Amino acid sequence: MAAATDRVHDDAARRRALLDATTPGRSLAVGRCKVALDTFRNEGNLHDARTLLLDALACSNVHHPTIFRAWISMEEEARSDAAGVRKLFEAWRCSYLGGGLGHDEGGFWCHYIDFELRHGTAASVRSVAERAVAACPRDPAVHAKYAKAELRMGCPDRASAVLLSALDLFAADAKSREWLEREVTTYRDAMGHGSWRRLRGLLPFCRRRPSGLAPGYRLLGIA
């Protein structure tokens, strides 16, 4: 029994070390989020869960994006008002203004676009998507997300315009152009819109970029 307990503790320590190796403070953030989510899911106490997450955000040594993502997921699970959730997104966005978290800002915007696709209007989706490409003009994943959002909304012509604009922007970056074209057209094909198959072959085949999903999010079970 003691040996089994030691193995569990060792495994947990290794997971924490892995999270902190990728992003300092992530293991602490994951731990705090888990307590908050358990409070909500097991006790049904949304107020206390929010307080725990707010307290976690006050700490300087935790990975704030992990906390924001967990909080937003919890509010969606609780079917909270979308306007309130948008305030969380805007608070999350402010954490990038100092430049300290810029390495995953594109992931934030993609998450925000997905939220608007679920809970907003076409206008709100496009508003966030336009802000996203303005904030991260050199992140091809953000441009791809915008084009795919237009496809999700049933606007292939708009999606084509977004893609072509992005391809022009990355005119000097063949690798990004290849990835963009492949990412968007493969998505379109998967949706069953064969008319866009003509775009395939414009650029050589390229490998899809790996997901930028942080391992801590999977650990929380909220990805």
Short mmCIF file of N, CA and C in Angstrom, two decimals, residues 25-136:
data_model
loop_
_atom_site.label_atom_id
_atom_site.label_comp_id
_atom_site.label_asym_id
_atom_site.label_seq_id
_atom_site.Cartn_x
_atom_site.Cartn_y
_atom_site.Cartn_z
N GLY A 25 4.98 28.08 -13.35
CA GLY A 25 3.75 28.42 -12.64
C GLY A 25 2.53 27.66 -13.09
N ARG A 26 2.67 26.80 -14.12
CA ARG A 26 1.48 26.12 -14.62
C ARG A 26 0.98 25.05 -13.65
N SER A 27 1.89 24.33 -13.00
CA SER A 27 1.43 23.27 -12.11
C SER A 27 0.63 23.85 -10.94
N LEU A 28 1.07 24.99 -10.42
CA LEU A 28 0.33 25.64 -9.34
C LEU A 28 -1.03 26.10 -9.83
N ALA A 29 -1.07 26.64 -11.04
CA ALA A 29 -2.34 27.08 -11.62
C ALA A 29 -3.29 25.91 -11.80
N VAL A 30 -2.76 24.79 -12.31
CA VAL A 30 -3.59 23.61 -12.51
C VAL A 30 -4.15 23.12 -11.18
N GLY A 31 -3.31 23.11 -10.15
CA GLY A 31 -3.77 22.67 -8.84
C GLY A 31 -4.88 23.55 -8.29
N ARG A 32 -4.72 24.85 -8.42
CA ARG A 32 -5.74 25.77 -7.92
C ARG A 32 -7.04 25.65 -8.73
N CYS A 33 -6.90 25.47 -10.03
CA CYS A 33 -8.09 25.31 -10.87
C CYS A 33 -8.84 24.03 -10.53
N LYS A 34 -8.09 22.99 -10.25
CA LYS A 34 -8.73 21.71 -9.91
C LYS A 34 -9.57 21.85 -8.65
N VAL A 35 -9.04 22.54 -7.65
CA VAL A 35 -9.81 22.75 -6.42
C VAL A 35 -11.09 23.53 -6.71
N ALA A 36 -10.96 24.58 -7.52
CA ALA A 36 -12.14 25.40 -7.85
C ALA A 36 -13.17 24.61 -8.63
N LEU A 37 -12.71 23.85 -9.63
CA LEU A 37 -13.65 23.08 -10.44
C LEU A 37 -14.31 21.98 -9.62
N ASP A 38 -13.57 21.37 -8.70
CA ASP A 38 -14.17 20.37 -7.82
C ASP A 38 -15.24 21.01 -6.92
N THR A 39 -14.96 22.22 -6.47
CA THR A 39 -15.94 22.94 -5.63
C THR A 39 -17.23 23.17 -6.40
N PHE A 40 -17.09 23.52 -7.68
CA PHE A 40 -18.27 23.76 -8.50
C PHE A 40 -18.98 22.46 -8.86
N ARG A 41 -18.22 21.48 -9.34
CA ARG A 41 -18.84 20.26 -9.86
C ARG A 41 -19.35 19.34 -8.77
N ASN A 42 -18.64 19.25 -7.67
CA ASN A 42 -19.03 18.31 -6.61
C ASN A 42 -19.96 18.93 -5.58
N GLU A 43 -19.80 20.24 -5.34
CA GLU A 43 -20.61 20.89 -4.32
C GLU A 43 -21.65 21.83 -4.91
N GLY A 44 -21.53 22.10 -6.21
CA GLY A 44 -22.48 23.00 -6.86
C GLY A 44 -22.35 24.44 -6.41
N ASN A 45 -21.19 24.79 -5.88
CA ASN A 45 -21.00 26.13 -5.32
C ASN A 45 -20.22 26.99 -6.30
N LEU A 46 -20.93 27.65 -7.19
CA LEU A 46 -20.28 28.48 -8.21
C LEU A 46 -19.63 29.71 -7.58
N HIS A 47 -20.28 30.28 -6.58
CA HIS A 47 -19.74 31.49 -5.94
C HIS A 47 -18.37 31.23 -5.31
N ASP A 48 -18.26 30.14 -4.55
CA ASP A 48 -16.98 29.83 -3.91
C ASP A 48 -15.92 29.47 -4.95
N ALA A 49 -16.34 28.79 -6.01
CA ALA A 49 -15.38 28.44 -7.07
C ALA A 49 -14.83 29.70 -7.72
N ARG A 50 -15.70 30.67 -7.97
CA ARG A 50 -15.25 31.94 -8.54
C ARG A 50 -14.26 32.65 -7.60
N THR A 51 -14.57 32.61 -6.32
CA THR A 51 -13.68 33.26 -5.35
C THR A 51 -12.30 32.61 -5.35
N LEU A 52 -12.27 31.30 -5.43
CA LEU A 52 -10.99 30.58 -5.48
C LEU A 52 -10.19 30.97 -6.71
N LEU A 53 -10.85 31.08 -7.85
CA LEU A 53 -10.15 31.43 -9.09
C LEU A 53 -9.70 32.88 -9.07
N LEU A 54 -10.52 33.75 -8.50
CA LEU A 54 -10.13 35.16 -8.38
C LEU A 54 -8.91 35.30 -7.48
N ASP A 55 -8.90 34.56 -6.38
CA ASP A 55 -7.73 34.57 -5.49
C ASP A 55 -6.49 34.05 -6.21
N ALA A 56 -6.69 33.03 -7.04
CA ALA A 56 -5.55 32.47 -7.78
C ALA A 56 -4.96 33.49 -8.74
N LEU A 57 -5.82 34.29 -9.36
CA LEU A 57 -5.33 35.32 -10.29
C LEU A 57 -4.54 36.40 -9.57
N ALA A 58 -4.77 36.55 -8.28
CA ALA A 58 -4.03 37.56 -7.51
C ALA A 58 -2.60 37.12 -7.22
N CYS A 59 -2.30 35.86 -7.47
CA CYS A 59 -0.94 35.36 -7.23
C CYS A 59 -0.06 35.66 -8.44
N SER A 60 1.14 36.07 -8.18
CA SER A 60 2.06 36.43 -9.28
C SER A 60 2.83 35.23 -9.81
N ASN A 61 2.82 34.13 -9.06
CA ASN A 61 3.65 32.98 -9.45
C ASN A 61 2.85 31.85 -10.07
N VAL A 62 1.67 32.15 -10.63
CA VAL A 62 0.88 31.14 -11.32
C VAL A 62 0.74 31.53 -12.78
N HIS A 63 0.39 30.55 -13.60
CA HIS A 63 0.19 30.78 -15.03
C HIS A 63 -1.24 31.26 -15.24
N HIS A 64 -1.42 32.54 -15.41
CA HIS A 64 -2.76 33.13 -15.48
C HIS A 64 -3.62 32.62 -16.63
N PRO A 65 -3.07 32.40 -17.85
CA PRO A 65 -3.92 31.88 -18.91
C PRO A 65 -4.60 30.56 -18.56
N THR A 66 -3.90 29.69 -17.82
CA THR A 66 -4.52 28.43 -17.40
C THR A 66 -5.74 28.69 -16.53
N ILE A 67 -5.62 29.66 -15.63
CA ILE A 67 -6.73 29.98 -14.73
C ILE A 67 -7.90 30.59 -15.50
N PHE A 68 -7.60 31.53 -16.40
CA PHE A 68 -8.67 32.13 -17.19
C PHE A 68 -9.40 31.07 -18.01
N ARG A 69 -8.64 30.17 -18.62
CA ARG A 69 -9.28 29.16 -19.46
C ARG A 69 -10.18 28.25 -18.63
N ALA A 70 -9.70 27.85 -17.45
CA ALA A 70 -10.52 27.01 -16.58
C ALA A 70 -11.77 27.74 -16.12
N TRP A 71 -11.62 29.01 -15.80
CA TRP A 71 -12.76 29.80 -15.32
C TRP A 71 -13.81 29.94 -16.41
N ILE A 72 -13.37 30.25 -17.61
CA ILE A 72 -14.31 30.39 -18.73
C ILE A 72 -15.04 29.07 -18.99
N SER A 73 -14.29 27.97 -18.95
CA SER A 73 -14.91 26.66 -19.15
C SER A 73 -15.97 26.39 -18.08
N MET A 74 -15.65 26.74 -16.84
CA MET A 74 -16.60 26.54 -15.74
C MET A 74 -17.86 27.37 -15.95
N GLU A 75 -17.69 28.63 -16.36
CA GLU A 75 -18.85 29.49 -16.57
C GLU A 75 -19.72 28.97 -17.71
N GLU A 76 -19.09 28.44 -18.75
CA GLU A 76 -19.88 27.86 -19.84
C GLU A 76 -20.63 26.63 -19.35
N GLU A 77 -19.96 25.82 -18.54
CA GLU A 77 -20.61 24.63 -18.00
C GLU A 77 -21.79 25.02 -17.12
N ALA A 78 -21.65 26.14 -16.42
CA ALA A 78 -22.73 26.63 -15.55
C ALA A 78 -23.80 27.38 -16.33
N ARG A 79 -23.59 27.54 -17.64
CA ARG A 79 -24.50 28.28 -18.51
C ARG A 79 -24.70 29.72 -18.03
N SER A 80 -23.58 30.32 -17.66
CA SER A 80 -23.61 31.71 -17.22
C SER A 80 -23.86 32.63 -18.41
N ASP A 81 -24.24 33.86 -18.11
CA ASP A 81 -24.51 34.85 -19.15
C ASP A 81 -23.25 35.10 -19.98
N ALA A 82 -23.41 35.12 -21.29
CA ALA A 82 -22.26 35.29 -22.18
C ALA A 82 -21.56 36.62 -21.97
N ALA A 83 -22.31 37.65 -21.61
CA ALA A 83 -21.70 38.96 -21.39
C ALA A 83 -20.69 38.91 -20.24
N GLY A 84 -21.01 38.16 -19.20
CA GLY A 84 -20.09 38.01 -18.09
C GLY A 84 -18.84 37.25 -18.49
N VAL A 85 -19.01 36.23 -19.32
CA VAL A 85 -17.85 35.46 -19.78
C VAL A 85 -16.95 36.32 -20.65
N ARG A 86 -17.55 37.19 -21.45
CA ARG A 86 -16.74 38.10 -22.28
C ARG A 86 -15.85 38.99 -21.42
N LYS A 87 -16.34 39.36 -20.24
CA LYS A 87 -15.51 40.17 -19.34
C LYS A 87 -14.26 39.40 -18.91
N LEU A 88 -14.40 38.09 -18.74
CA LEU A 88 -13.24 37.27 -18.42
C LEU A 88 -12.26 37.24 -19.59
N PHE A 89 -12.79 37.12 -20.80
CA PHE A 89 -11.91 37.15 -21.97
C PHE A 89 -11.15 38.48 -22.04
N GLU A 90 -11.85 39.57 -21.77
CA GLU A 90 -11.20 40.88 -21.85
C GLU A 90 -10.15 41.04 -20.75
N ALA A 91 -10.43 40.50 -19.57
CA ALA A 91 -9.42 40.52 -18.50
C ALA A 91 -8.22 39.68 -18.89
N TRP A 92 -8.48 38.53 -19.51
CA TRP A 92 -7.40 37.66 -19.99
C TRP A 92 -6.57 38.41 -21.03
N ARG A 93 -7.24 39.11 -21.94
CA ARG A 93 -6.53 39.85 -22.98
C ARG A 93 -5.59 40.89 -22.38
N CYS A 94 -6.05 41.54 -21.32
CA CYS A 94 -5.23 42.59 -20.69
C CYS A 94 -3.91 42.03 -20.16
N SER A 95 -3.89 40.74 -19.85
CA SER A 95 -2.65 40.16 -19.33
C SER A 95 -1.56 40.10 -20.38
N TYR A 96 -1.93 40.27 -21.65
CA TYR A 96 -0.94 40.25 -22.72
C TYR A 96 -0.39 41.64 -23.04
N LEU A 97 -1.01 42.68 -22.52
CA LEU A 97 -0.64 44.03 -22.93
C LEU A 97 0.77 44.40 -22.52
N GLY A 98 1.25 43.81 -21.42
CA GLY A 98 2.62 44.10 -21.00
C GLY A 98 3.67 43.34 -21.77
N GLY A 99 3.23 42.38 -22.58
CA GLY A 99 4.16 41.62 -23.40
C GLY A 99 4.73 40.39 -22.75
N GLY A 100 4.41 40.14 -21.48
CA GLY A 100 5.01 39.01 -20.79
C GLY A 100 4.46 37.67 -21.21
N LEU A 101 3.24 37.62 -21.78
CA LEU A 101 2.62 36.34 -22.12
C LEU A 101 2.40 36.19 -23.61
N GLY A 102 3.11 36.99 -24.39
CA GLY A 102 2.83 37.04 -25.82
C GLY A 102 3.03 35.76 -26.57
N HIS A 103 3.76 34.80 -25.97
CA HIS A 103 4.06 33.58 -26.70
C HIS A 103 2.83 32.73 -26.96
N ASP A 104 1.76 32.92 -26.20
CA ASP A 104 0.55 32.14 -26.46
C ASP A 104 -0.67 33.03 -26.69
N GLU A 105 -0.42 34.26 -27.12
CA GLU A 105 -1.54 35.17 -27.36
C GLU A 105 -2.43 34.67 -28.49
N GLY A 106 -1.84 34.05 -29.50
CA GLY A 106 -2.64 33.51 -30.59
C GLY A 106 -3.63 32.48 -30.11
N GLY A 107 -3.21 31.65 -29.16
CA GLY A 107 -4.11 30.66 -28.60
C GLY A 107 -5.29 31.29 -27.88
N PHE A 108 -5.03 32.40 -27.20
CA PHE A 108 -6.11 33.13 -26.54
C PHE A 108 -7.15 33.58 -27.56
N TRP A 109 -6.70 34.21 -28.65
CA TRP A 109 -7.64 34.73 -29.63
C TRP A 109 -8.43 33.60 -30.30
N CYS A 110 -7.78 32.49 -30.58
CA CYS A 110 -8.50 31.35 -31.17
C CYS A 110 -9.59 30.85 -30.22
N HIS A 111 -9.27 30.83 -28.94
CA HIS A 111 -10.25 30.40 -27.94
C HIS A 111 -11.43 31.38 -27.88
N TYR A 112 -11.13 32.65 -27.98
CA TYR A 112 -12.17 33.69 -27.95
C TYR A 112 -13.09 33.57 -29.18
N ILE A 113 -12.49 33.35 -30.34
CA ILE A 113 -13.30 33.17 -31.56
C ILE A 113 -14.22 31.96 -31.42
N ASP A 114 -13.69 30.86 -30.88
CA ASP A 114 -14.52 29.67 -30.67
C ASP A 114 -15.70 29.98 -29.74
N PHE A 115 -15.43 30.75 -28.70
CA PHE A 115 -16.51 31.11 -27.77
C PHE A 115 -17.61 31.88 -28.50
N GLU A 116 -17.22 32.86 -29.32
CA GLU A 116 -18.22 33.64 -30.04
C GLU A 116 -18.98 32.78 -31.04
N LEU A 117 -18.33 31.81 -31.63
CA LEU A 117 -19.03 30.89 -32.53
C LEU A 117 -20.12 30.12 -31.79
N ARG A 118 -19.87 29.81 -30.53
CA ARG A 118 -20.85 29.06 -29.75
C ARG A 118 -21.95 29.95 -29.18
N HIS A 119 -21.60 31.17 -28.80
CA HIS A 119 -22.54 31.98 -28.02
C HIS A 119 -22.86 33.34 -28.61
N GLY A 120 -22.15 33.74 -29.65
CA GLY A 120 -22.34 35.08 -30.19
C GLY A 120 -23.08 35.11 -31.50
N THR A 121 -22.91 36.20 -32.21
CA THR A 121 -23.51 36.40 -33.52
C THR A 121 -22.41 36.45 -34.57
N ALA A 122 -22.81 36.47 -35.84
CA ALA A 122 -21.82 36.59 -36.90
C ALA A 122 -21.01 37.87 -36.72
N ALA A 123 -21.68 38.93 -36.32
CA ALA A 123 -20.98 40.20 -36.12
C ALA A 123 -19.97 40.12 -34.99
N SER A 124 -20.33 39.45 -33.90
CA SER A 124 -19.40 39.36 -32.77
C SER A 124 -18.22 38.46 -33.09
N VAL A 125 -18.48 37.39 -33.87
CA VAL A 125 -17.39 36.52 -34.30
C VAL A 125 -16.39 37.31 -35.13
N ARG A 126 -16.90 38.06 -36.09
CA ARG A 126 -16.01 38.83 -36.98
C ARG A 126 -15.28 39.94 -36.23
N SER A 127 -15.96 40.53 -35.26
CA SER A 127 -15.31 41.58 -34.48
C SER A 127 -14.10 41.03 -33.73
N VAL A 128 -14.28 39.88 -33.08
CA VAL A 128 -13.17 39.27 -32.36
C VAL A 128 -12.09 38.80 -33.32
N ALA A 129 -12.50 38.21 -34.45
CA ALA A 129 -11.52 37.72 -35.42
C ALA A 129 -10.68 38.86 -36.00
N GLU A 130 -11.31 40.00 -36.26
CA GLU A 130 -10.56 41.15 -36.77
C GLU A 130 -9.57 41.66 -35.72
N ARG A 131 -10.01 41.69 -34.48
CA ARG A 131 -9.09 42.08 -33.41
C ARG A 131 -7.94 41.08 -33.29
N ALA A 132 -8.26 39.82 -33.52
CA ALA A 132 -7.24 38.77 -33.40
C ALA A 132 -6.14 38.94 -34.44
N VAL A 133 -6.51 39.12 -35.69
CA VAL A 133 -5.48 39.24 -36.73
C VAL A 133 -4.73 40.56 -36.60
N ALA A 134 -5.36 41.58 -36.03
CA ALA A 134 -4.66 42.84 -35.79
C ALA A 134 -3.64 42.68 -34.66
N ALA A 135 -4.00 41.90 -33.64
CA ALA A 135 -3.10 41.70 -32.51
C ALA A 135 -1.97 40.73 -32.83
N CYS A 136 -2.26 39.74 -33.68
CA CYS A 136 -1.27 38.69 -34.00
C CYS A 136 -1.13 38.55 -35.51
#
